[in-house]
Amino acid sequence: MRIFVLGAGATGSLLAQLLERQGHTVWCGDRDPQRGRHFLGELSTIAVAEVNARNLHGIVRVARGCNLIVNASASVFNQIVMRAALRLRAHYVDLSSHLTRNPFKAEQFAFAKRFEEKNRTALINAGAAPGLVNLLIKRASEMLDEVESVQVRLYESTESDDPISQWSPEVSFDEAISNPRVYRDGKFRMEKRFAELEKFRFPDPIGNANVVLAAQDEVATIPYLIPMRNMDVKIGGNEFDRLRRWYKQGKLSKSRGIVRQRFPQTSSPRAIAKLIRQGVLQNARFAAAVLVRGVKRGKGQKADQNLLIRTDCNFPTLYQIRRQGLFTTPVAYATAHIAALFIKFFPRDVSGVFAPEALPLETRRAIIAGIRNHKVKIIRKTTILKPNSNDEDL
């Protein structure tokens, strides 16, 4: 395919390189082409054109001739980029939702009819979290006859002497000032930021970590496609602990805007390599856990079983990524590699707007199988719960 990637930052530039290795013809667009070139590296032959993601006509002009547009820039531009894809009669992929008009339903679904009319496919939230997490929830739900609850627990940490975020400043700030959405007793509702502190055990070497409610996108798609009663997403790790501390100190608000000292620009591969050599940046981790509780109906004389299906994902650490000859963060590494697999198995035989959990079974299986080949450890464990049990009874 001919693929245009909008946004040549940490994730977009690595994604473009992975797509080129798949054999696609790839070019990028960014508001700062020189910065995009820093992320791609001097040896890369991928072209980077100057384009403003707010300018629909500019995107159409630069992306003309593509079969697929990937929005690897901020999710606030999703609707503009989707309109550009429709004008070009191209397929579309993005990595997250912005949830502006309706905080409980992904804004991309409003374009479903238009993509159907153009006989084109839009695949949304096709990254790690959301993205891979959605696939794991769907896989667990298919092992149950009735889903009671879904819990997603994420961990992000950076062992550094200076504040270094694994996300872009815009994404980090947007998540910090947004209220988490949850699905409780069959209804959507908003909760307080950084609320419901919980101690959660991730696999070693992470171990126990405090996690709190976070404004993630999974809750805005999954309950519409998988019947359940409850769902929430919580994040832990020193990066989120820092945001929580600033929030308690009154330093995070929409009116204040982004304070660059607290939300630095994403470091280029060369800058990351320099920080590592100086000893400022030692390591970084990213992990995800998905817990799905429900009922498996007994057949014949067998009784019903209450099950907990837990899936853990440990992504390569910064140290392990370095050993591959790459200088990028674990979050960018995971998001780019998983997005590349979504595109490798892109479902062009269907039309409309699809979240990852709505993809055909064969496609979902192929993506998960491909992820294991990128040094991502996925471990699933099924536990039979006692009637009316809490976690302590497992």
mmCIF file of C-alpha atoms in Angstrom:
data_model
loop_
_atom_site.group_PDB
_atom_site.id
_atom_site.type_symbol
_atom_site.label_atom_id
_atom_site.label_comp_id
_atom_site.label_asym_id
_atom_site.label_seq_id
_atom_site.Cartn_x
_atom_site.Cartn_y
_atom_site.Cartn_z
ATOM 1 C CA MET A 1 0.000 0.000 0.000
ATOM 2 C CA ARG A 2 0.894 3.655 -0.295
ATOM 3 C CA ILE A 3 0.700 4.972 3.282
ATOM 4 C CA PHE A 4 0.810 8.538 4.572
ATOM 5 C CA VAL A 5 1.688 8.935 8.268
ATOM 6 C CA LEU A 6 0.648 12.237 9.846
ATOM 7 C CA GLY A 7 2.934 13.019 12.773
ATOM 8 C CA ALA A 8 6.634 12.100 12.667
ATOM 9 C CA GLY A 9 7.296 12.120 16.398
ATOM 10 C CA ALA A 10 8.568 9.250 18.545
ATOM 11 C CA THR A 11 5.720 6.882 17.626
ATOM 12 C CA GLY A 12 4.934 8.072 14.097
ATOM 13 C CA SER A 13 8.532 7.968 12.884
ATOM 14 C CA LEU A 14 9.139 4.445 14.213
ATOM 15 C CA LEU A 15 5.795 3.305 12.772
ATOM 16 C CA ALA A 16 6.738 4.723 9.364
ATOM 17 C CA GLN A 17 10.025 2.797 9.422
ATOM 18 C CA LEU A 18 8.270 -0.445 10.398
ATOM 19 C CA LEU A 19 5.736 -0.009 7.592
ATOM 20 C CA GLU A 20 8.512 0.604 5.095
ATOM 21 C CA ARG A 21 10.116 -2.683 6.194
ATOM 22 C CA GLN A 22 6.785 -4.397 5.478
ATOM 23 C CA GLY A 23 7.194 -3.284 1.862
ATOM 24 C CA HIS A 24 4.807 -0.329 1.817
ATOM 25 C CA THR A 25 5.557 3.014 0.177
ATOM 26 C CA VAL A 26 5.582 5.462 3.093
ATOM 27 C CA TRP A 27 5.892 9.210 3.534
ATOM 28 C CA CYS A 28 5.207 11.457 6.520
ATOM 29 C CA GLY A 29 3.768 14.860 7.284
ATOM 30 C CA ASP A 30 4.604 17.015 10.296
ATOM 31 C CA ARG A 31 4.308 20.670 11.282
ATOM 32 C CA ASP A 32 8.073 20.620 11.941
ATOM 33 C CA PRO A 33 9.748 18.527 9.190
ATOM 34 C CA GLN A 34 13.212 19.127 10.642
ATOM 35 C CA ARG A 35 12.141 17.664 13.987
ATOM 36 C CA GLY A 36 10.547 14.736 12.128
ATOM 37 C CA ARG A 37 13.846 14.159 10.343
ATOM 38 C CA HIS A 38 15.605 13.969 13.735
ATOM 39 C CA PHE A 39 13.224 11.198 14.806
ATOM 40 C CA LEU A 40 13.562 9.290 11.527
ATOM 41 C CA GLY A 41 17.341 9.545 11.520
ATOM 42 C CA GLU A 42 19.804 10.785 8.929
ATOM 43 C CA LEU A 43 19.951 7.473 7.072
ATOM 44 C CA SER A 44 16.190 7.215 6.523
ATOM 45 C CA THR A 45 14.923 7.853 2.995
ATOM 46 C CA ILE A 46 11.326 8.449 4.155
ATOM 47 C CA ALA A 47 10.169 11.888 3.022
ATOM 48 C CA VAL A 48 8.714 14.355 5.546
ATOM 49 C CA ALA A 49 6.459 17.132 4.213
ATOM 50 C CA GLU A 50 5.407 20.208 6.149
ATOM 51 C CA VAL A 51 1.719 20.102 7.010
ATOM 52 C CA ASN A 52 -0.504 21.452 9.775
ATOM 53 C CA ALA A 53 -2.857 18.805 11.170
ATOM 54 C CA ARG A 54 -5.520 21.497 11.623
ATOM 55 C CA ASN A 55 -5.517 22.225 7.880
ATOM 56 C CA LEU A 56 -7.774 19.789 6.015
ATOM 57 C CA HIS A 57 -6.742 21.036 2.575
ATOM 58 C CA GLY A 58 -3.069 20.810 3.510
ATOM 59 C CA ILE A 59 -3.441 17.167 4.557
ATOM 60 C CA VAL A 60 -5.319 16.314 1.345
ATOM 61 C CA ARG A 61 -2.624 17.992 -0.754
ATOM 62 C CA VAL A 62 0.323 16.254 0.934
ATOM 63 C CA ALA A 63 -1.370 12.830 1.259
ATOM 64 C CA ARG A 64 -2.708 12.716 -2.324
ATOM 65 C CA GLY A 65 -2.233 9.304 -3.903
ATOM 66 C CA CYS A 66 -2.198 7.321 -0.654
ATOM 67 C CA ASN A 67 -4.268 4.195 0.029
ATOM 68 C CA LEU A 68 -4.145 4.648 3.807
ATOM 69 C CA ILE A 69 -3.809 7.631 6.141
ATOM 70 C CA VAL A 70 -2.460 7.041 9.651
ATOM 71 C CA ASN A 71 -3.043 9.742 12.245
ATOM 72 C CA ALA A 72 -0.013 9.417 14.549
ATOM 73 C CA SER A 73 -0.424 13.017 15.738
ATOM 74 C CA ALA A 74 -2.649 14.189 18.607
ATOM 75 C CA SER A 75 -6.112 12.615 18.761
ATOM 76 C CA VAL A 76 -7.719 16.066 18.765
ATOM 77 C CA PHE A 77 -7.144 15.996 14.981
ATOM 78 C CA ASN A 78 -8.933 12.662 14.389
ATOM 79 C CA GLN A 79 -12.025 14.132 12.763
ATOM 80 C CA ILE A 80 -10.036 16.416 10.454
ATOM 81 C CA VAL A 81 -7.836 13.540 9.301
ATOM 82 C CA MET A 82 -10.863 11.269 8.815
ATOM 83 C CA ARG A 83 -12.415 13.900 6.544
ATOM 84 C CA ALA A 84 -9.162 14.036 4.589
ATOM 85 C CA ALA A 85 -9.226 10.237 4.182
ATOM 86 C CA LEU A 86 -12.801 10.370 2.892
ATOM 87 C CA ARG A 87 -11.905 13.060 0.341
ATOM 88 C CA LEU A 88 -9.023 10.939 -0.902
ATOM 89 C CA ARG A 89 -11.096 7.724 -0.783
ATOM 90 C CA ALA A 90 -8.377 6.262 1.458
ATOM 91 C CA HIS A 91 -8.542 3.892 4.419
ATOM 92 C CA TYR A 92 -7.812 5.316 7.865
ATOM 93 C CA VAL A 93 -6.025 4.320 11.103
ATOM 94 C CA ASP A 94 -5.490 6.217 14.361
ATOM 95 C CA LEU A 95 -4.056 5.412 17.780
ATOM 96 C CA SER A 96 -6.522 6.932 20.273
ATOM 97 C CA SER A 97 -9.750 8.926 20.702
ATOM 98 C CA HIS A 98 -10.245 12.471 21.924
ATOM 99 C CA LEU A 99 -13.827 12.158 23.268
ATOM 100 C CA THR A 100 -14.851 15.801 22.924
ATOM 101 C CA ARG A 101 -18.590 15.942 22.169
ATOM 102 C CA ASN A 102 -19.523 12.684 23.883
ATOM 103 C CA PRO A 103 -17.152 11.667 26.713
ATOM 104 C CA PHE A 104 -18.535 8.114 26.686
ATOM 105 C CA LYS A 105 -18.392 7.219 22.980
ATOM 106 C CA ALA A 106 -15.458 7.500 20.584
ATOM 107 C CA GLU A 107 -15.989 10.423 18.202
ATOM 108 C CA GLN A 108 -14.735 8.365 15.234
ATOM 109 C CA PHE A 109 -17.947 6.280 15.199
ATOM 110 C CA ALA A 110 -19.839 9.322 13.870
ATOM 111 C CA PHE A 111 -18.066 8.712 10.522
ATOM 112 C CA ALA A 112 -19.217 5.088 10.173
ATOM 113 C CA LYS A 113 -21.889 5.745 7.549
ATOM 114 C CA ARG A 114 -19.596 7.926 5.428
ATOM 115 C CA PHE A 115 -16.856 5.278 5.365
ATOM 116 C CA GLU A 116 -19.438 2.636 4.446
ATOM 117 C CA GLU A 117 -20.671 4.790 1.559
ATOM 118 C CA LYS A 118 -17.090 5.176 0.289
ATOM 119 C CA ASN A 119 -16.481 1.424 0.804
ATOM 120 C CA ARG A 120 -13.468 2.234 2.993
ATOM 121 C CA THR A 121 -12.300 1.043 6.403
ATOM 122 C CA ALA A 122 -11.404 3.149 9.442
ATOM 123 C CA LEU A 123 -9.594 1.304 12.236
ATOM 124 C CA ILE A 124 -9.465 3.360 15.438
ATOM 125 C CA ASN A 125 -7.472 3.120 18.693
ATOM 126 C CA ALA A 126 -4.964 0.761 17.070
ATOM 127 C CA GLY A 127 -2.046 1.078 19.497
ATOM 128 C CA ALA A 128 -1.057 -0.606 22.755
ATOM 129 C CA ALA A 129 -3.522 0.887 25.270
ATOM 130 C CA PRO A 130 -5.989 1.288 23.666
ATOM 131 C CA GLY A 131 -5.445 -1.318 20.979
ATOM 132 C CA LEU A 132 -3.781 -4.497 22.189
ATOM 133 C CA VAL A 133 -5.661 -4.177 25.481
ATOM 134 C CA ASN A 134 -8.971 -4.255 23.561
ATOM 135 C CA LEU A 135 -7.966 -7.448 21.764
ATOM 136 C CA LEU A 136 -7.072 -9.171 25.047
ATOM 137 C CA ILE A 137 -10.383 -8.163 26.636
ATOM 138 C CA LYS A 138 -12.286 -9.497 23.632
ATOM 139 C CA ARG A 139 -10.331 -12.774 23.703
ATOM 140 C CA ALA A 140 -11.104 -13.287 27.413
ATOM 141 C CA SER A 141 -14.794 -12.433 26.915
ATOM 142 C CA GLU A 142 -15.071 -15.169 24.273
ATOM 143 C CA MET A 143 -14.036 -17.708 26.900
ATOM 144 C CA LEU A 144 -17.008 -16.726 29.075
ATOM 145 C CA ASP A 145 -20.767 -16.922 28.650
ATOM 146 C CA GLU A 146 -21.350 -13.808 30.731
ATOM 147 C CA VAL A 147 -18.939 -10.952 31.530
ATOM 148 C CA GLU A 148 -19.334 -9.287 34.913
ATOM 149 C CA SER A 149 -16.422 -6.850 35.028
ATOM 150 C CA VAL A 150 -13.351 -5.713 33.132
ATOM 151 C CA GLN A 151 -10.344 -4.064 34.769
ATOM 152 C CA VAL A 152 -7.350 -2.652 32.924
ATOM 153 C CA ARG A 153 -4.216 -1.830 34.906
ATOM 154 C CA LEU A 154 -1.293 -0.020 33.262
ATOM 155 C CA TYR A 155 2.185 0.774 34.545
ATOM 156 C CA GLU A 156 4.571 3.424 33.216
ATOM 157 C CA SER A 157 7.835 4.343 34.909
ATOM 158 C CA THR A 158 11.024 6.144 33.958
ATOM 159 C CA GLU A 159 14.192 5.777 36.001
ATOM 160 C CA SER A 160 15.647 9.211 35.372
ATOM 161 C CA ASP A 161 17.238 12.078 37.256
ATOM 162 C CA ASP A 162 15.138 14.589 35.256
ATOM 163 C CA PRO A 163 11.415 14.516 34.286
ATOM 164 C CA ILE A 164 11.295 12.589 30.998
ATOM 165 C CA SER A 165 7.850 11.589 29.750
ATOM 166 C CA GLN A 166 7.178 8.558 27.571
ATOM 167 C CA TRP A 167 4.232 10.414 26.001
ATOM 168 C CA SER A 168 4.097 13.647 24.022
ATOM 169 C CA PRO A 169 3.442 16.738 26.210
ATOM 170 C CA GLU A 170 -0.007 17.200 24.629
ATOM 171 C CA VAL A 171 -1.077 13.622 25.402
ATOM 172 C CA SER A 172 0.290 13.724 28.962
ATOM 173 C CA PHE A 173 -1.349 17.064 29.718
ATOM 174 C CA ASP A 174 -4.691 16.030 28.193
ATOM 175 C CA GLU A 175 -4.774 12.878 30.307
ATOM 176 C CA ALA A 176 -3.783 14.803 33.449
ATOM 177 C CA ILE A 177 -6.615 17.359 33.154
ATOM 178 C CA SER A 178 -9.344 14.927 32.008
ATOM 179 C CA ASN A 179 -11.772 13.178 34.319
ATOM 180 C CA PRO A 180 -11.709 9.376 34.131
ATOM 181 C CA ARG A 181 -14.734 7.657 32.633
ATOM 182 C CA VAL A 182 -15.965 4.388 34.131
ATOM 183 C CA TYR A 183 -18.775 1.942 33.428
ATOM 184 C CA ARG A 184 -20.539 0.939 36.643
ATOM 185 C CA ASP A 185 -23.716 -1.106 37.054
ATOM 186 C CA GLY A 186 -24.398 -0.876 33.346
ATOM 187 C CA LYS A 187 -24.066 2.919 33.146
ATOM 188 C CA PHE A 188 -21.337 5.343 32.096
ATOM 189 C CA ARG A 189 -20.226 8.040 34.501
ATOM 190 C CA MET A 190 -17.341 10.385 35.213
ATOM 191 C CA GLU A 191 -15.175 10.068 38.307
ATOM 192 C CA LYS A 192 -12.685 12.371 40.021
ATOM 193 C CA ARG A 193 -9.182 12.625 38.641
ATOM 194 C CA PHE A 194 -6.579 10.362 40.276
ATOM 195 C CA ALA A 195 -9.297 8.774 42.460
ATOM 196 C CA GLU A 196 -9.795 5.268 43.908
ATOM 197 C CA LEU A 197 -6.212 4.554 44.946
ATOM 198 C CA GLU A 198 -5.522 0.818 44.790
ATOM 199 C CA LYS A 199 -2.474 -1.370 45.354
ATOM 200 C CA PHE A 200 -2.101 -3.716 42.407
ATOM 201 C CA ARG A 201 0.473 -6.448 41.870
ATOM 202 C CA PHE A 202 2.133 -6.495 38.452
ATOM 203 C CA PRO A 203 4.423 -9.362 37.465
ATOM 204 C CA ASP A 204 8.021 -9.180 38.649
ATOM 205 C CA PRO A 205 10.219 -7.225 38.521
ATOM 206 C CA ILE A 206 7.575 -4.496 38.956
ATOM 207 C CA GLY A 207 5.631 -6.049 41.839
ATOM 208 C CA ASN A 208 3.178 -3.989 43.900
ATOM 209 C CA ALA A 209 2.333 -0.503 42.641
ATOM 210 C CA ASN A 210 -0.265 2.124 43.473
ATOM 211 C CA VAL A 211 -2.738 2.700 40.639
ATOM 212 C CA VAL A 212 -5.519 5.294 40.270
ATOM 213 C CA LEU A 213 -8.337 5.954 37.815
ATOM 214 C CA ALA A 214 -7.190 7.391 34.480
ATOM 215 C CA ALA A 215 -8.884 8.925 31.438
ATOM 216 C CA GLN A 216 -8.296 6.059 28.993
ATOM 217 C CA ASP A 217 -10.201 5.391 25.754
ATOM 218 C CA GLU A 218 -11.009 1.709 26.201
ATOM 219 C CA VAL A 219 -14.132 2.524 28.238
ATOM 220 C CA ALA A 220 -15.508 4.546 25.287
ATOM 221 C CA THR A 221 -15.726 1.546 22.924
ATOM 222 C CA ILE A 222 -15.651 -1.827 24.695
ATOM 223 C CA PRO A 223 -18.944 -1.704 26.685
ATOM 224 C CA TYR A 224 -20.815 -1.019 23.425
ATOM 225 C CA LEU A 225 -19.513 -4.237 21.864
ATOM 226 C CA ILE A 226 -19.101 -6.589 24.855
ATOM 227 C CA PRO A 227 -22.060 -6.806 27.284
ATOM 228 C CA MET A 228 -20.862 -6.300 30.873
ATOM 229 C CA ARG A 229 -21.746 -4.555 34.114
ATOM 230 C CA ASN A 230 -18.526 -2.826 35.165
ATOM 231 C CA MET A 231 -15.315 -1.518 33.632
ATOM 232 C CA ASP A 232 -12.533 0.832 34.714
ATOM 233 C CA VAL A 233 -8.923 1.647 33.825
ATOM 234 C CA LYS A 234 -6.197 2.580 36.304
ATOM 235 C CA ILE A 235 -2.567 3.620 35.811
ATOM 236 C CA GLY A 236 0.429 3.511 38.145
ATOM 237 C CA GLY A 237 4.156 4.201 38.050
ATOM 238 C CA ASN A 238 6.345 7.176 38.851
ATOM 239 C CA GLU A 239 5.172 9.206 35.828
ATOM 240 C CA PHE A 240 1.548 9.026 36.923
ATOM 241 C CA ASP A 241 2.537 9.512 40.564
ATOM 242 C CA ARG A 242 4.172 12.790 39.532
ATOM 243 C CA LEU A 243 0.990 13.971 37.770
ATOM 244 C CA ARG A 244 -1.091 12.997 40.787
ATOM 245 C CA ARG A 245 1.204 14.978 43.084
ATOM 246 C CA TRP A 246 0.984 18.088 40.867
ATOM 247 C CA TYR A 247 -2.805 17.750 40.772
ATOM 248 C CA LYS A 248 -2.999 17.655 44.582
ATOM 249 C CA GLN A 249 -0.767 20.750 44.698
ATOM 250 C CA GLY A 250 -3.147 22.596 42.352
ATOM 251 C CA LYS A 251 -0.573 22.804 39.553
ATOM 252 C CA LEU A 252 -2.672 21.039 36.906
ATOM 253 C CA SER A 253 -5.629 22.806 35.328
ATOM 254 C CA LYS A 254 -6.948 23.458 31.834
ATOM 255 C CA SER A 255 -6.812 27.219 32.384
ATOM 256 C CA ARG A 256 -3.094 27.123 33.245
ATOM 257 C CA GLY A 257 -2.255 25.276 30.037
ATOM 258 C CA ILE A 258 0.883 23.219 29.498
ATOM 259 C CA VAL A 259 3.823 24.201 31.680
ATOM 260 C CA ARG A 260 6.822 23.124 29.618
ATOM 261 C CA GLN A 261 8.981 22.424 32.669
ATOM 262 C CA ARG A 262 6.488 19.771 33.758
ATOM 263 C CA PHE A 263 5.623 18.516 30.255
ATOM 264 C CA PRO A 264 8.860 18.506 28.213
ATOM 265 C CA GLN A 265 8.941 17.703 24.520
ATOM 266 C CA THR A 266 9.413 14.059 23.608
ATOM 267 C CA SER A 267 13.109 13.297 23.253
ATOM 268 C CA SER A 268 14.432 12.281 19.832
ATOM 269 C CA PRO A 269 16.427 9.025 19.520
ATOM 270 C CA ARG A 270 19.668 11.020 19.469
ATOM 271 C CA ALA A 271 18.630 12.930 22.621
ATOM 272 C CA ILE A 272 17.685 9.683 24.378
ATOM 273 C CA ALA A 273 21.053 8.172 23.455
ATOM 274 C CA LYS A 274 22.785 11.228 24.925
ATOM 275 C CA LEU A 275 20.754 11.045 28.155
ATOM 276 C CA ILE A 276 21.667 7.376 28.510
ATOM 277 C CA ARG A 277 25.392 8.082 27.970
ATOM 278 C CA GLN A 278 25.252 10.874 30.572
ATOM 279 C CA GLY A 279 23.573 8.558 33.070
ATOM 280 C CA VAL A 280 20.521 10.839 33.356
ATOM 281 C CA LEU A 281 18.196 8.174 31.928
ATOM 282 C CA GLN A 282 18.785 4.693 33.314
ATOM 283 C CA ASN A 283 15.739 2.634 32.328
ATOM 284 C CA ALA A 284 11.998 2.786 31.598
ATOM 285 C CA ARG A 285 9.166 0.264 31.787
ATOM 286 C CA PHE A 286 5.683 -0.212 30.367
ATOM 287 C CA ALA A 287 3.302 -3.023 31.343
ATOM 288 C CA ALA A 288 -0.400 -3.818 31.049
ATOM 289 C CA ALA A 289 -2.715 -6.204 32.857
ATOM 290 C CA VAL A 290 -6.268 -7.118 31.826
ATOM 291 C CA LEU A 291 -8.625 -8.795 34.304
ATOM 292 C CA VAL A 292 -11.967 -10.118 33.056
ATOM 293 C CA ARG A 293 -14.422 -11.681 35.502
ATOM 294 C CA GLY A 294 -17.475 -13.627 34.423
ATOM 295 C CA VAL A 295 -19.411 -16.874 34.331
ATOM 296 C CA LYS A 296 -18.822 -20.021 32.318
ATOM 297 C CA ARG A 297 -22.084 -21.963 32.084
ATOM 298 C CA GLY A 298 -21.920 -25.635 33.018
ATOM 299 C CA LYS A 299 -23.085 -28.288 30.580
ATOM 300 C CA GLY A 300 -25.204 -31.201 31.666
ATOM 301 C CA GLN A 301 -24.541 -31.969 35.332
ATOM 302 C CA LYS A 302 -21.654 -29.508 35.584
ATOM 303 C CA ALA A 303 -22.204 -26.409 37.701
ATOM 304 C CA ASP A 304 -21.592 -22.873 36.517
ATOM 305 C CA GLN A 305 -18.109 -21.527 37.212
ATOM 306 C CA ASN A 306 -17.123 -18.005 38.205
ATOM 307 C CA LEU A 307 -13.833 -17.298 36.443
ATOM 308 C CA LEU A 308 -11.172 -14.634 36.517
ATOM 309 C CA ILE A 309 -9.143 -14.486 33.296
ATOM 310 C CA ARG A 310 -6.024 -12.377 33.740
ATOM 311 C CA THR A 311 -3.662 -11.470 30.905
ATOM 312 C CA ASP A 312 -0.343 -9.728 31.578
ATOM 313 C CA CYS A 313 1.747 -7.945 28.949
ATOM 314 C CA ASN A 314 5.339 -7.010 29.658
ATOM 315 C CA PHE A 315 6.803 -4.850 26.925
ATOM 316 C CA PRO A 316 10.554 -4.515 26.324
ATOM 317 C CA THR A 317 12.248 -2.154 28.760
ATOM 318 C CA LEU A 318 14.403 0.752 27.636
ATOM 319 C CA TYR A 319 17.499 -1.386 28.325
ATOM 320 C CA GLN A 320 16.169 -4.236 26.169
ATOM 321 C CA ILE A 321 15.217 -1.821 23.378
ATOM 322 C CA ARG A 322 18.743 -0.386 23.454
ATOM 323 C CA ARG A 323 20.149 -3.885 22.913
ATOM 324 C CA GLN A 324 18.164 -3.992 19.653
ATOM 325 C CA GLY A 325 20.051 -0.886 18.511
ATOM 326 C CA LEU A 326 17.037 1.403 19.004
ATOM 327 C CA PHE A 327 16.750 4.537 21.119
ATOM 328 C CA THR A 328 13.081 5.082 21.876
ATOM 329 C CA THR A 329 10.777 4.772 24.877
ATOM 330 C CA PRO A 330 8.942 1.536 25.759
ATOM 331 C CA VAL A 331 5.572 3.248 25.158
ATOM 332 C CA ALA A 332 6.554 4.469 21.661
ATOM 333 C CA TYR A 333 8.127 1.077 20.873
ATOM 334 C CA ALA A 334 5.002 -0.830 21.934
ATOM 335 C CA THR A 335 2.535 1.530 20.240
ATOM 336 C CA ALA A 336 4.411 1.650 16.926
ATOM 337 C CA HIS A 337 5.013 -2.106 16.680
ATOM 338 C CA ILE A 338 1.416 -2.974 17.530
ATOM 339 C CA ALA A 339 0.027 -0.335 15.139
ATOM 340 C CA ALA A 340 2.253 -1.781 12.394
ATOM 341 C CA LEU A 341 0.685 -5.209 12.996
ATOM 342 C CA PHE A 342 -2.824 -3.745 12.860
ATOM 343 C CA ILE A 343 -1.879 -2.322 9.448
ATOM 344 C CA LYS A 344 -0.180 -5.539 8.305
ATOM 345 C CA PHE A 345 -3.456 -7.403 8.889
ATOM 346 C CA PHE A 346 -5.651 -4.465 7.896
ATOM 347 C CA PRO A 347 -9.241 -5.646 7.144
ATOM 348 C CA ARG A 348 -9.827 -4.043 3.730
ATOM 349 C CA ASP A 349 -12.705 -6.402 2.925
ATOM 350 C CA VAL A 350 -15.051 -4.618 5.363
ATOM 351 C CA SER A 351 -16.244 -1.013 5.370
ATOM 352 C CA GLY A 352 -17.117 1.359 8.203
ATOM 353 C CA VAL A 353 -15.449 2.377 11.474
ATOM 354 C CA PHE A 354 -14.096 -0.373 13.716
ATOM 355 C CA ALA A 355 -12.507 -0.536 17.157
ATOM 356 C CA PRO A 356 -9.954 -3.365 17.649
ATOM 357 C CA GLU A 357 -12.420 -5.572 19.530
ATOM 358 C CA ALA A 358 -14.786 -5.496 16.513
ATOM 359 C CA LEU A 359 -12.244 -7.017 14.118
ATOM 360 C CA PRO A 360 -12.781 -10.558 12.757
ATOM 361 C CA LEU A 361 -11.482 -13.395 14.929
ATOM 362 C CA GLU A 362 -8.783 -14.437 12.452
ATOM 363 C CA THR A 363 -7.439 -10.870 12.280
ATOM 364 C CA ARG A 364 -7.308 -10.522 16.054
ATOM 365 C CA ARG A 365 -5.497 -13.834 16.436
ATOM 366 C CA ALA A 366 -2.943 -12.913 13.779
ATOM 367 C CA ILE A 367 -2.167 -9.586 15.476
ATOM 368 C CA ILE A 368 -1.683 -11.172 18.914
ATOM 369 C CA ALA A 369 0.516 -13.902 17.420
ATOM 370 C CA GLY A 370 2.614 -11.256 15.678
ATOM 371 C CA ILE A 371 3.027 -9.266 18.877
ATOM 372 C CA ARG A 372 4.710 -12.212 20.596
ATOM 373 C CA ASN A 373 7.436 -12.075 17.927
ATOM 374 C CA HIS A 374 8.418 -8.557 19.033
ATOM 375 C CA LYS A 375 9.672 -9.639 22.461
ATOM 376 C CA VAL A 376 6.346 -8.789 24.132
ATOM 377 C CA LYS A 377 5.546 -11.353 26.837
ATOM 378 C CA ILE A 378 1.835 -12.189 27.021
ATOM 379 C CA ILE A 379 0.816 -14.516 29.853
ATOM 380 C CA ARG A 380 -2.774 -15.607 30.476
ATOM 381 C CA LYS A 381 -4.017 -17.267 33.648
ATOM 382 C CA THR A 382 -7.525 -18.514 34.421
ATOM 383 C CA THR A 383 -8.624 -18.842 38.056
ATOM 384 C CA ILE A 384 -11.826 -20.403 39.384
ATOM 385 C CA LEU A 385 -13.371 -18.051 41.934
ATOM 386 C CA LYS A 386 -15.295 -19.048 45.017
ATOM 387 C CA PRO A 387 -18.941 -17.900 45.060
ATOM 388 C CA ASN A 388 -19.191 -14.221 46.074
ATOM 389 C CA SER A 389 -15.409 -14.055 46.421
ATOM 390 C CA ASN A 390 -13.092 -11.085 46.601
ATOM 391 C CA ASP A 391 -9.581 -10.983 45.192
ATOM 392 C CA GLU A 392 -8.214 -12.179 48.540
ATOM 393 C CA ASP A 393 -10.014 -15.525 48.063
ATOM 394 C CA LEU A 394 -8.236 -16.406 44.800
#
